[in-house]
XYZ file of C-alpha atoms in Angstrom:
609
model
C 34.531 -19.733 15.707
C 33.157 -19.825 19.246
C 34.541 -16.442 20.299
C 33.370 -14.615 17.172
C 30.839 -11.857 17.746
C 27.563 -12.216 15.817
C 27.125 -10.011 12.761
C 24.563 -7.306 13.432
C 22.146 -6.180 10.708
C 22.873 -2.988 8.812
C 19.425 -1.650 9.716
C 16.025 -2.591 11.114
C 12.492 -2.015 9.826
C 9.161 -2.765 11.482
C 7.225 -5.724 10.083
C 4.272 -3.574 9.043
C 6.593 -1.193 7.176
C 7.885 -4.065 5.060
C 4.419 -4.352 3.514
C 3.491 -0.690 3.405
C 6.729 1.059 2.433
C 9.860 -1.073 2.248
C 8.900 -4.329 0.543
C 10.879 -6.231 -2.121
C 12.110 -3.812 -4.775
C 11.947 -0.724 -2.533
C 14.909 1.621 -2.141
C 15.970 2.243 1.451
C 18.642 4.437 3.005
C 20.236 2.515 5.864
C 22.630 4.255 8.280
C 25.675 3.515 6.102
C 24.306 2.183 2.807
C 21.698 2.810 0.146
C 20.092 -0.525 -0.719
C 17.331 -2.267 -2.625
C 15.248 -4.707 -0.537
C 15.727 -8.243 -1.866
C 13.017 -10.509 -3.240
C 11.367 -13.293 -1.265
C 14.040 -15.845 -2.222
C 16.509 -13.699 -0.297
C 14.507 -13.655 2.942
C 15.360 -15.950 5.828
C 12.430 -18.378 5.847
C 13.448 -20.588 8.750
C 11.104 -20.054 11.659
C 8.756 -17.663 9.855
C 5.348 -17.363 11.512
C 2.473 -18.442 9.234
C -0.542 -16.164 8.947
C -3.912 -17.801 8.303
C -6.871 -16.124 6.652
C -8.853 -18.316 4.262
C -10.815 -15.604 2.479
C -7.634 -13.720 1.694
C -5.798 -16.856 0.559
C -8.694 -17.774 -1.732
C -8.606 -14.331 -3.367
C -4.825 -14.500 -3.795
C -4.994 -17.928 -5.418
C -7.457 -16.597 -7.950
C -5.504 -13.384 -8.510
C -2.135 -15.092 -8.994
C -3.586 -18.225 -10.649
C -1.749 -20.491 -8.212
C -3.069 -23.723 -6.652
C -1.621 -22.896 -3.234
C -0.477 -19.696 -1.570
C 0.973 -19.520 1.930
C 1.199 -16.344 4.000
C 4.096 -15.656 6.361
C 4.896 -12.711 8.585
C 8.217 -10.990 7.737
C 11.208 -12.316 9.713
C 11.935 -10.769 13.099
C 15.123 -10.089 15.018
C 15.301 -12.811 17.671
C 17.482 -10.687 19.987
C 19.460 -13.852 20.674
C 23.196 -13.699 19.879
C 23.316 -17.503 19.759
C 20.104 -17.954 17.750
C 19.840 -18.685 14.016
C 20.490 -15.865 11.584
C 17.312 -14.091 10.498
C 16.571 -11.161 8.269
C 16.179 -9.893 4.714
C 18.969 -9.522 2.194
C 19.365 -6.043 0.715
C 21.410 -5.294 -2.396
C 23.687 -2.271 -2.701
C 21.889 0.184 -4.997
C 22.643 2.472 -6.748
C 26.230 1.688 -7.717
C 27.094 5.239 -8.748
C 28.326 7.710 -6.154
C 29.114 11.389 -5.728
C 32.354 12.113 -3.872
C 32.438 14.681 -1.083
C 35.297 16.428 -2.833
C 35.002 19.708 -4.714
C 36.980 21.440 -7.417
C 36.246 24.883 -8.809
C 34.330 24.961 -12.095
C 33.165 28.398 -13.060
C 31.844 30.950 -10.620
C 28.359 29.507 -10.189
C 28.928 25.775 -9.922
C 29.774 23.303 -7.185
C 31.593 20.493 -9.004
C 32.048 16.981 -7.542
C 33.262 13.658 -9.032
C 30.643 11.158 -10.261
C 32.010 7.631 -10.186
C 31.057 3.960 -10.229
C 31.518 1.615 -7.291
C 34.400 -0.131 -9.068
C 36.351 3.144 -9.119
C 36.286 3.468 -5.327
C 39.274 2.631 -3.161
C 38.070 0.795 -0.062
C 34.708 2.519 -0.409
C 36.193 5.998 -0.770
C 37.299 8.377 -3.508
C 40.974 9.055 -3.887
C 41.455 12.662 -4.979
C 44.242 14.113 -7.008
C 45.845 15.172 -3.736
C 46.087 11.440 -2.824
C 43.710 11.953 0.091
C 40.623 9.765 0.684
C 37.162 11.333 0.621
C 33.789 9.791 1.559
C 31.120 9.239 -1.081
C 27.328 9.288 -1.072
C 24.937 7.413 -3.414
C 23.672 9.498 -6.303
C 20.027 10.375 -5.893
C 19.023 9.678 -9.519
C 18.245 6.292 -11.094
C 16.090 5.125 -13.995
C 12.993 2.942 -13.950
C 9.936 2.040 -16.036
C 6.240 1.691 -15.285
C 6.608 -2.118 -15.099
C 8.729 -1.732 -11.980
C 12.126 -2.476 -13.560
C 14.932 -0.321 -12.236
C 18.628 0.235 -12.907
C 21.445 2.727 -12.697
C 21.580 5.377 -15.380
C 24.347 4.843 -17.937
C 25.913 8.211 -17.215
C 28.545 7.878 -19.945
C 25.874 7.307 -22.573
C 23.715 10.083 -21.169
C 26.356 12.795 -21.127
C 27.710 11.810 -24.557
C 24.182 11.429 -25.956
C 25.012 7.907 -27.099
C 27.367 9.068 -29.826
C 30.888 8.190 -28.646
C 32.547 5.692 -26.349
C 34.442 7.629 -23.699
C 35.468 6.614 -20.185
C 37.125 9.759 -18.900
C 36.114 11.019 -15.410
C 32.586 12.408 -14.933
C 31.512 15.319 -12.748
C 28.248 16.519 -11.245
C 27.952 20.301 -11.458
C 25.297 21.949 -9.272
C 24.230 25.558 -9.415
C 22.798 27.136 -6.261
C 21.251 25.140 -3.433
C 17.756 24.354 -4.734
C 18.596 20.900 -6.128
C 16.276 21.593 -9.073
C 16.926 19.365 -12.100
C 17.571 22.392 -14.278
C 20.457 23.357 -11.960
C 22.170 19.949 -12.045
C 24.516 19.047 -14.923
C 26.614 16.012 -15.808
C 29.976 16.809 -17.374
C 32.751 14.694 -18.874
C 36.389 15.760 -18.871
C 36.585 15.022 -22.603
C 35.024 18.423 -23.253
C 31.606 17.370 -24.585
C 28.952 19.965 -23.588
C 27.510 19.268 -20.127
C 23.980 17.889 -20.079
C 21.257 19.049 -17.716
C 19.250 16.502 -15.785
C 16.164 18.437 -16.808
C 16.650 16.777 -20.211
C 16.558 13.361 -18.543
C 13.027 14.112 -17.327
C 11.701 14.774 -20.847
C 10.130 11.384 -21.506
C 9.015 12.217 -25.042
C 12.638 12.657 -26.113
C 13.629 9.215 -24.703
C 16.884 10.552 -23.194
C 17.464 7.398 -21.114
C 16.522 4.925 -23.840
C 14.290 1.875 -23.537
C 14.058 -0.381 -20.486
C 16.147 -3.571 -20.476
C 13.961 -5.287 -17.886
C 16.486 -5.370 -15.042
C 15.180 -6.581 -11.645
C 18.133 -6.181 -9.259
C 15.990 -6.884 -6.176
C 15.758 -10.517 -7.363
C 19.513 -10.770 -7.882
C 22.293 -8.866 -9.553
C 21.696 -10.382 -13.015
C 17.911 -10.813 -12.922
C 16.340 -9.655 -16.157
C 13.125 -10.165 -18.090
C 11.800 -8.833 -21.358
C 10.132 -5.498 -20.701
C 6.810 -5.291 -22.479
C 6.321 -9.056 -22.628
C 6.693 -11.309 -25.658
C 6.630 -9.194 -28.790
C 5.798 -6.013 -26.891
C 7.704 -2.765 -27.192
C 9.919 -2.095 -24.162
C 8.847 0.804 -21.982
C 10.783 4.071 -21.984
C 13.128 4.576 -19.050
C 12.114 7.449 -16.805
C 14.215 9.517 -14.445
C 13.457 8.590 -10.845
C 14.588 10.325 -7.684
C 15.336 7.606 -5.119
C 13.517 9.356 -2.288
C 10.502 10.421 -4.379
C 7.032 9.358 -3.288
C 6.362 7.707 -6.679
C 9.377 5.380 -6.436
C 7.417 2.534 -4.843
C 3.722 1.700 -4.522
C 3.070 -1.634 -2.764
C 0.057 -3.573 -3.991
C -1.679 -5.004 -0.954
C -4.888 -6.891 -0.389
C -6.592 -6.876 3.005
C -9.578 -8.541 4.624
C -11.316 -8.287 7.962
C -11.516 -11.702 9.627
C -15.213 -12.415 9.942
C -16.748 -15.050 12.259
C -17.901 -18.381 10.954
C -19.992 -21.150 12.480
C -17.147 -23.575 11.824
C -14.435 -21.234 13.103
C -13.265 -23.619 15.849
C -12.733 -26.419 13.334
C -10.941 -24.118 10.932
C -8.619 -22.766 13.608
C -7.749 -26.291 14.695
C -6.917 -27.284 11.112
C -4.930 -24.067 10.595
C -2.543 -25.159 13.340
C -1.542 -28.354 11.496
C -2.479 -27.563 7.901
C 0.853 -26.775 6.316
C 2.957 -29.450 8.015
C 0.490 -32.344 8.079
C -2.799 -31.923 6.182
C -1.850 -30.028 3.033
C -1.366 -33.229 1.016
C -4.147 -35.305 2.584
C -6.458 -36.586 -0.189
C -8.454 -39.352 1.498
C -9.852 -40.550 4.802
C -7.023 -43.095 4.978
C -4.406 -40.344 4.639
C -6.170 -38.344 7.338
C -6.317 -41.265 9.756
C -2.577 -41.817 9.284
C -1.829 -38.191 10.056
C -4.148 -38.132 13.091
C -1.954 -40.714 14.798
C 0.770 -38.081 15.113
C 0.800 -36.369 18.509
C 0.453 -32.773 17.330
C -2.375 -33.556 14.903
C -4.198 -35.693 17.476
C -4.040 -32.899 20.074
C -5.331 -30.286 17.646
C -8.181 -32.318 16.104
C -9.347 -34.602 18.902
C -12.715 -32.798 19.213
C -13.687 -33.323 15.558
C -14.692 -36.334 13.475
C -12.915 -37.561 10.344
C -15.887 -36.527 8.197
C -15.872 -32.966 9.552
C -12.158 -32.595 8.999
C -12.224 -34.150 5.522
C -15.072 -31.886 4.445
C -13.068 -28.827 5.425
C -9.952 -30.158 3.665
C -11.961 -30.624 0.452
C -13.415 -27.144 0.831
C -9.935 -25.644 1.206
C -8.538 -27.455 -1.792
C -11.414 -27.266 -4.229
C -14.130 -24.994 -3.015
C -12.496 -21.682 -2.284
C -13.129 -20.252 -5.736
C -16.877 -20.898 -5.424
C -17.322 -17.821 -3.220
C -17.888 -15.112 -5.800
C -18.628 -12.376 -3.297
C -16.223 -9.471 -3.248
C -14.116 -8.936 -0.142
C -16.188 -6.015 1.100
C -19.543 -7.537 0.217
C -18.897 -10.520 2.480
C -17.835 -8.171 5.275
C -20.813 -5.824 5.111
C -23.268 -8.715 4.979
C -21.807 -9.896 8.264
C -21.924 -6.379 9.761
C -25.566 -5.996 8.708
C -26.586 -9.413 10.044
C -29.683 -9.486 12.237
C -27.822 -10.813 15.279
C -27.317 -8.426 18.189
C -23.924 -10.020 18.910
C -21.533 -11.146 16.182
C -18.589 -13.414 17.000
C -17.346 -14.717 20.326
C -16.361 -12.537 23.260
C -13.072 -14.024 24.400
C -9.657 -12.330 24.706
C -7.910 -14.185 21.876
C -10.851 -13.971 19.462
C -10.594 -12.452 15.999
C -13.929 -10.636 15.904
C -16.579 -9.563 18.364
C -19.207 -6.884 17.772
C -22.524 -5.754 19.274
C -25.280 -3.837 17.577
C -26.068 -0.522 19.291
C -29.805 -0.020 19.934
C -30.958 3.244 18.337
C -33.654 5.277 20.042
C -36.936 5.548 18.173
C -38.054 7.718 16.538
C -34.667 8.590 15.070
C -34.113 12.299 14.849
C -31.571 14.596 13.269
C -28.636 12.901 11.598
C -29.626 9.501 12.994
C -32.681 9.560 10.732
C -30.307 8.736 7.863
C -28.623 5.881 9.781
C -29.799 2.282 9.487
C -27.506 0.481 11.934
C -24.586 1.145 14.279
C -22.274 -1.718 15.241
C -19.681 -1.424 17.991
C -16.746 -3.627 17.008
C -14.995 -4.479 20.273
C -12.432 -6.709 18.636
C -11.329 -7.185 15.034
C -8.427 -8.658 13.095
C -7.237 -7.360 9.737
C -4.863 -9.406 7.586
C -2.851 -7.605 4.900
C -0.785 -9.368 2.232
C 1.508 -7.800 -0.368
C 1.001 -9.096 -3.904
C 3.449 -6.949 -5.877
C 4.355 -3.334 -6.461
C 4.409 -0.623 -9.099
C 6.407 2.520 -9.743
C 5.267 5.967 -10.911
C 1.559 4.999 -10.829
C -0.255 3.336 -7.942
C -2.640 0.467 -8.647
C -4.925 0.077 -5.645
C -7.843 -2.279 -5.034
C -11.178 -1.151 -6.410
C -13.998 0.074 -4.181
C -15.015 -3.556 -3.524
C -11.555 -4.346 -2.146
C -10.500 -6.413 -5.170
C -7.247 -6.119 -7.148
C -7.506 -6.165 -10.937
C -6.183 -9.212 -12.776
C -4.981 -6.989 -15.638
C -2.664 -4.698 -13.681
C 1.033 -4.962 -14.614
C 2.671 -5.550 -11.244
C 6.333 -6.180 -10.523
C 6.947 -9.571 -8.960
C 8.166 -10.107 -5.402
C 10.038 -13.289 -6.363
C 11.149 -15.401 -9.327
C 8.448 -17.937 -8.520
C 5.863 -16.864 -5.995
C 4.984 -19.691 -3.611
C 4.347 -17.568 -0.531
C 3.612 -13.930 0.246
C 4.467 -11.626 3.148
C 1.538 -10.719 5.383
C 0.839 -9.034 8.706
C -2.138 -9.200 11.019
C -3.374 -6.101 12.837
C -5.756 -6.203 15.774
C -7.900 -3.350 16.952
C -11.428 -2.075 17.498
C -13.902 -0.004 15.540
C -17.351 1.359 14.886
C -19.528 0.658 11.842
C -22.264 3.017 10.660
C -24.713 1.859 7.953
C -26.969 4.308 6.113
C -30.553 4.002 4.952
C -30.737 2.813 1.351
C -33.931 4.780 0.757
C -32.330 8.032 1.887
C -29.308 7.439 -0.363
C -31.499 6.613 -3.373
C -33.678 9.698 -2.875
C -30.527 11.816 -2.636
C -28.958 10.469 -5.853
C -32.229 11.092 -7.702
C -32.164 14.850 -7.122
C -31.300 16.958 -10.229
C -28.711 19.045 -8.363
C -26.911 15.885 -7.207
C -26.881 14.500 -10.746
C -25.400 17.757 -11.984
C -22.653 17.630 -9.374
C -22.050 13.994 -10.251
C -21.542 14.950 -13.909
C -18.829 17.420 -12.883
C -17.051 14.736 -10.853
C -17.367 12.268 -13.739
C -15.790 14.782 -16.134
C -12.854 15.150 -13.752
C -12.530 11.354 -13.552
C -12.482 11.029 -17.353
C -9.835 13.756 -17.600
C -7.751 11.926 -14.975
C -7.883 8.684 -16.962
C -6.273 10.441 -19.933
C -3.157 11.151 -17.875
C -2.828 7.901 -15.880
C -2.019 4.569 -17.488
C -2.951 2.563 -14.375
C -6.212 4.431 -13.894
C -9.303 2.891 -12.339
C -11.609 1.838 -15.183
C -14.964 2.530 -13.529
C -16.200 5.691 -11.828
C -16.901 4.697 -8.192
C -20.232 6.522 -8.056
C -21.701 9.303 -5.977
C -22.623 7.105 -3.019
C -19.016 6.016 -2.601
C -17.683 9.589 -2.841
C -20.288 10.760 -0.316
C -19.387 8.043 2.206
C -15.662 8.516 1.631
C -15.893 12.276 2.221
C -18.060 11.807 5.320
C -15.609 9.206 6.615
C -12.741 11.717 6.507
C -14.800 14.260 8.389
C -15.754 11.616 10.959
C -12.130 10.590 11.486
C -11.220 14.200 12.231
C -14.223 14.676 14.537
C -13.808 11.396 16.424
C -10.038 11.825 16.913
C -10.675 14.974 18.961
C -12.365 12.926 21.716
C -11.606 9.200 21.381
C -7.974 9.252 22.536
C -6.503 8.157 19.200
C -4.693 10.448 16.812
C -6.325 10.853 13.398
C -3.424 8.971 11.778
C -4.147 5.942 14.020
C -7.711 5.588 12.714
C -8.310 3.858 9.396
C -11.360 3.647 7.176
C -13.150 1.015 5.148
C -15.892 2.262 2.840
C -18.692 -0.100 1.814
C -20.696 0.826 -1.285
C -22.066 -2.543 -2.407
C -25.338 -4.056 -3.555
C -25.691 -5.502 -0.035
C -25.551 -2.128 1.705
C -23.672 1.106 2.289
C -21.669 2.061 5.352
C -18.445 3.261 6.961
C -16.154 1.248 9.214
C -13.650 3.257 11.253
C -11.133 1.024 12.971
C -7.711 1.050 14.615
C -5.918 -1.772 12.875
C -2.377 -1.396 14.213
C 0.401 -3.902 14.953
C 0.833 -2.629 18.516
C -1.349 -2.156 21.591
C -2.481 1.351 20.649
C -5.402 -0.010 18.660
C -7.102 -1.742 21.604
C -7.755 1.054 24.092
C -11.541 1.092 23.650
C -11.839 4.699 22.506
C -13.605 4.029 19.207
C -16.229 1.791 20.806
C -17.043 4.527 23.296
C -17.173 7.066 20.462
C -19.653 4.819 18.666
C -22.085 5.113 21.590
C -22.331 8.839 20.782
C -22.397 8.495 17.017
C -25.109 11.151 16.643
C -22.882 13.676 18.413
C -19.887 12.840 16.210
C -21.966 12.951 13.023
C -23.114 16.447 13.969
C -19.530 17.559 14.638
C -18.365 16.038 11.328
C -21.015 17.927 9.407
C -20.119 21.167 11.159
C -16.447 20.640 10.265
C -17.340 20.278 6.602
C -19.496 23.386 6.245
C -16.597 25.810 6.009
C -12.983 25.266 4.972
C -10.164 27.637 5.865
C -9.396 27.800 2.139
C -12.931 28.787 1.115
C -14.090 30.098 -1.282
C -11.149 28.757 -3.338
C -11.658 25.183 -2.092
C -15.430 25.173 -2.665
C -15.101 26.689 -6.145
C -12.644 24.088 -7.454
C -13.780 22.342 -10.649
C -12.712 18.678 -10.937
C -12.087 18.902 -14.698
C -9.768 21.915 -14.409
C -6.673 21.108 -16.473
C -4.726 23.958 -14.866
C -5.081 22.651 -11.289
C -4.805 18.932 -12.170
C -6.850 17.827 -9.139
C -9.216 15.743 -11.217
C -10.409 13.431 -8.400
C -11.259 16.233 -5.974
C -14.373 18.324 -5.746
C -14.473 20.656 -2.757
C -11.547 19.016 -0.959
C -8.145 20.214 0.203
C -5.712 19.977 3.117
C -7.837 22.428 5.070
C -10.914 20.190 5.179
C -10.962 16.616 3.824
C -7.434 15.420 3.170
C -6.034 13.252 5.975
C -2.932 11.113 6.564
C -2.622 8.725 3.615
C -2.216 5.558 5.749
C -5.685 6.294 7.163
C -7.314 6.624 3.739
C -8.116 3.617 1.572
C -7.947 5.667 -1.669
C -4.820 7.823 -1.126
C -7.006 10.906 -0.565
C -8.805 10.567 -3.901
C -12.539 10.700 -4.726
C -13.487 13.373 -2.196
C -16.065 16.173 -2.292
C -17.601 17.746 0.814
C -20.250 19.433 -1.371
C -21.946 16.017 -1.468
C -22.010 15.905 2.328
C -22.932 19.425 3.440
C -23.830 22.745 1.819
C -20.772 24.825 0.937
C -20.350 28.496 0.024
C -20.399 27.476 -3.644
C -22.883 24.581 -3.787
C -25.825 24.314 -1.406
C -28.156 21.940 -3.252
C -26.185 18.702 -3.669
C -25.634 17.934 0.027
C -26.855 14.704 1.637
C -27.150 16.451 5.016
C -29.226 19.511 4.150
C -29.823 22.531 6.364
C -32.401 21.791 9.023
């Protein structure tokens, strides 16, 4: 109807947040609804912007065992009332609600009706006084470690699975703390009320076994939990707003320059629509007659183009280098300038000349690279619940991790590209090797290894291999550097991200401002890199004393009472930073490896001078 007003979305989310927080399968509270973000089949795909990054696509093809994977940016709001409909479908979830209506129940309890969506009258609860009352989604659902999620069967829970009763249910809350032990579910049939604290006791299996429901892929989507012949996982109580409700699995790469970058960019522009199914020179010549293909490829010969097509289709798996190894080899290249210096380029960096002889903290530094321009591409592969499964220290995702799928059949993945700047600091291999050979460092490393082994006992999705002392040293120093640099560079600490390189090709730290807006291109980090010796000194000074010392410095990683198994001397007063800035969710940190502390003075890489 021509006069009909366009339907506005129920809520809006930034593109980058779709990958980091609110991807398929995530629970979101919109202004008027609680929803579950739909799978990729329920996204508007018309007009989606493709994202090209060959190294990332090659890794994803290997990881997902697919012949072709395409990356697209999440759909955007066109701000055009007459434009095509865009957006992401979200499913109403949960379907159980608590009415904003109270009845007295004892002296200590606040009692409210608990009811299913089908019992609502035009989205509201009709009380016994015939008045209508608003409802809010219940904050408790059930899920399993494979990512499946569903509403709790409250009738079965309160009756302990023994009888079939459908009389009205009530939520009784004592006090205002919201603690599980103070929340009870009660049925009007008179069965004893059951505390939600019992629902959290996994060993007792109070919520039964998982049925493999995947409502983000559709209302009736279901798969066998545990795989063929496997035992279904136990349902666990999950608070919708809890931090362990959703962990996106993402893979990211830094776009590195290539001698054939101009050819590859030209092919990128016409790859999906024209060249994807080209198998011969004859096919290519037919496609090149089309206006768009001719304009894009007019500067290149058939042989050049065909060679790149064959490489894309059959040669991508031949590159066995890890994501980070390929990046650090480029950053450590002998060239003074890396990449091309033009405004729309993906990468441009210059090596900073270091004064000889190197003194102080610079004596431990091998190379400093000022990254004037960089592009990071991030793609979401899947997600987990309860336990995060991050890439390893080489930037690779494990093939064995049980990840929840983003779609019934994955043919494309959501991705975003962030542009920014940065500074890369590489450290002398000889200095690192001499440091790891010291007896005091080995002793400290044994303590950290014991904490890591204790952590693995409690985490099913645990990292299999201890990252090593060099990685923990660089990671801890990186956090101190982020804090020190943010005081002068013009960026907040949460706007600076890290990338730690601990590979056979070299060791270093890349601090960069990969953001989807203009904040990451102000030039502050490049200027900070020109005074890297000053910032290293400030970082070391920051790490010498923590406001929580001596408690922080005396922490033992294998302490079962504290349960901070992946921390040495590290806490919110010294090393912990905003999680989006950290590549390991603030794990594997110990400032005792960086500087002398009040508890340990002999394991530090930067000793007293």
